[in-house]
């Protein structure tokens, strides 16, 4: 990885420098009323949780959220400086995000523009008078960033990762989950009522008022889509989601829709695709059916709603307030919006850094807050964890030598992307305005669609980043890659001043988790090159499944909130990665301690082994609103933070040894589950 060029903005204090004075391990919140072997999460975080008030503008607060806020604060200050001092806008990315951010902060201009930036799209929808024109309209909306009811992407072919291919998948629902269309509990009724109000408010604000009868018809339309929508847990099966078809085969599988016309507009400017990967053929068939039998006025109203919904955070207050009332208040329990600057950064970058102009934010962030030391030590940490995984695979007693050889080859060829890309995108052809927020979003989406079409059938660039480096997250990519953005290589996950135990318990656990994702129940289906291939013997596959089933059962029995349990199947990949990643990283720490010394040295009264687990529990410190937790349990593949501490640690003998926990203790599972 090359060194990162630093422009004049680097004169500001970095996050690393600001954090250096803080203790490497915050032990101020430890509880003296709870024993480590009874409830380690409460021992580490109980006092903090009891003393912490959730701000009105936060659905949750904790280590991840605090770091994101820190990163956003740094970006907000830097973006303001960029906007005020054009001479600092030294690259295309910096110029674009300066204009985009300024447009998002200019609320007067947003009000003045109203819906004018969306008028061409809305006029195209209003002009839908012939059923034959619907496919081209849906494709145009897709290119404009509106996934209604289909979504598309150009990505490496899962079975031939040398080439990029077009993929189509299900989308287009307004409720948080497809099951919400069929549940009838009190919470679901509340969310449904809020969504209905949201839809009515958006349409009325756009001078397209919908009667109660029309809202009923819209609900019935989306319910028909939901009937053909796969459940989230089923979407985790990569083989079931890989359905290559020629255009002619797509027509046969989903008759009643002019797929040729749709693909022609979707791929405009590119060679017509000979293969399309259809994620959910039954959903494509339902879209075709609805295209053939649903009255066009219903389609026009549904599509207008989807455009307004997608754009609402960037529109005048009548729309953005409606979005907050539905998604903020009702779904996550917020009492007030986040600070304006934070929300604008979120809209520019997206939650996982995948928005078209997000790399510009990463470029700005890296110049301010990423040190070569963080990159160097992360690479050493990665080497230790990978070596531990290698040793664990070699010692597995349930896997045959043939499958072990394939697993070891996959581990050896795993590609790490750490910190930031070697070079930043130049955004050729994209221009943004400092006073057109919604228009900037639309222009960026159209530009990005054009860029994707340039990739269609082209060789895959394995060095390309698919997230922005400012993001507080990490990823196991589809090319046997693991990505650790600069945004998460900050305290409390990593600190240049921290001892090995703290860094291994923080960012080390993130690394171990992402490595293991390539060997979880979904990731194990991909080979060393990232291709979807069955490289397992039948006996080894059965052995793996039996172990994975135990993990699903273990988590599926947990009820974080009365009336709600963890979905063991939806969260299986994350849970396997937590349970297997924890001992993996602990063993990596032992390698570092052997190399650097100090295996028995205590700091603040705790051994390195104890500090490792303390650090990990602090990373998962978290307090959430009930509404947020319910939505997480229904829709999120991650288990609640508390159980990302309790369950992996109680199933690890390393934890019991570190704190002297005896059999029968709550933190010692009577029948520990292991996968890797």
mmCIF file of C-alpha atoms in Angstrom, residues 4-7 9-19 67 70-75 78 361-375 419-420 424 469-472 485-491 494-496:
data_model
loop_
_atom_site.group_PDB
_atom_site.id
_atom_site.type_symbol
_atom_site.label_atom_id
_atom_site.label_comp_id
_atom_site.label_asym_id
_atom_site.label_seq_id
_atom_site.Cartn_x
_atom_site.Cartn_y
_atom_site.Cartn_z
ATOM 1 C CA UNK A 4 -1.114 8.626 1.294
ATOM 2 C CA UNK A 5 -0.488 12.084 -0.108
ATOM 3 C CA UNK A 6 -1.468 14.793 2.344
ATOM 4 C CA UNK A 7 -2.704 18.159 1.120
ATOM 5 C CA UNK A 9 -5.719 20.261 5.234
ATOM 6 C CA UNK A 10 -3.363 17.897 7.027
ATOM 7 C CA UNK A 11 -2.183 20.780 9.189
ATOM 8 C CA UNK A 12 -5.212 20.239 11.429
ATOM 9 C CA UNK A 13 -4.912 17.980 14.472
ATOM 10 C CA UNK A 14 -5.644 14.372 13.619
ATOM 11 C CA UNK A 15 -8.093 12.164 15.433
ATOM 12 C CA UNK A 16 -5.200 9.986 16.480
ATOM 13 C CA UNK A 17 -3.458 12.936 18.045
ATOM 14 C CA UNK A 18 -6.591 14.065 19.834
ATOM 15 C CA UNK A 19 -7.140 10.578 21.197
ATOM 16 C CA UNK A 67 -16.457 6.901 16.683
ATOM 17 C CA UNK A 70 -16.116 11.738 15.917
ATOM 18 C CA UNK A 71 -15.355 11.012 12.274
ATOM 19 C CA UNK A 72 -18.373 13.031 11.159
ATOM 20 C CA UNK A 73 -17.307 15.964 13.341
ATOM 21 C CA UNK A 74 -13.871 15.957 11.739
ATOM 22 C CA UNK A 75 -15.397 15.707 8.271
ATOM 23 C CA UNK A 78 -13.086 19.967 6.989
ATOM 24 C CA UNK A 361 -15.297 11.904 1.853
ATOM 25 C CA UNK A 362 -12.747 9.132 2.292
ATOM 26 C CA UNK A 363 -10.082 11.168 0.539
ATOM 27 C CA UNK A 364 -10.713 14.085 2.875
ATOM 28 C CA UNK A 365 -10.798 11.883 5.968
ATOM 29 C CA UNK A 366 -7.574 10.026 5.217
ATOM 30 C CA UNK A 367 -5.694 13.267 4.730
ATOM 31 C CA UNK A 368 -6.744 14.300 8.216
ATOM 32 C CA UNK A 369 -6.903 11.234 10.370
ATOM 33 C CA UNK A 370 -5.002 8.182 9.186
ATOM 34 C CA UNK A 371 -1.467 7.404 10.246
ATOM 35 C CA UNK A 372 1.051 5.077 8.606
ATOM 36 C CA UNK A 373 1.496 3.522 12.066
ATOM 37 C CA UNK A 374 -2.123 2.379 12.082
ATOM 38 C CA UNK A 375 -1.648 0.713 8.708
ATOM 39 C CA UNK A 419 -6.822 2.065 5.250
ATOM 40 C CA UNK A 420 -7.549 3.545 1.817
ATOM 41 C CA UNK A 424 -8.652 8.164 -5.680
ATOM 42 C CA UNK A 469 -12.370 4.875 3.863
ATOM 43 C CA UNK A 470 -14.200 7.200 6.297
ATOM 44 C CA UNK A 471 -16.688 4.480 7.248
ATOM 45 C CA UNK A 472 -16.656 2.926 10.738
ATOM 46 C CA UNK A 485 -11.304 1.374 6.203
ATOM 47 C CA UNK A 486 -9.280 4.084 7.910
ATOM 48 C CA UNK A 487 -12.480 5.152 9.671
ATOM 49 C CA UNK A 488 -12.419 2.151 12.001
ATOM 50 C CA UNK A 489 -8.643 2.159 12.526
ATOM 51 C CA UNK A 490 -9.129 4.667 15.349
ATOM 52 C CA UNK A 491 -9.609 4.422 19.150
ATOM 53 C CA UNK A 494 -6.960 0.783 17.428
ATOM 54 C CA UNK A 495 -4.537 3.139 19.121
ATOM 55 C CA UNK A 496 -0.839 3.547 18.406
#
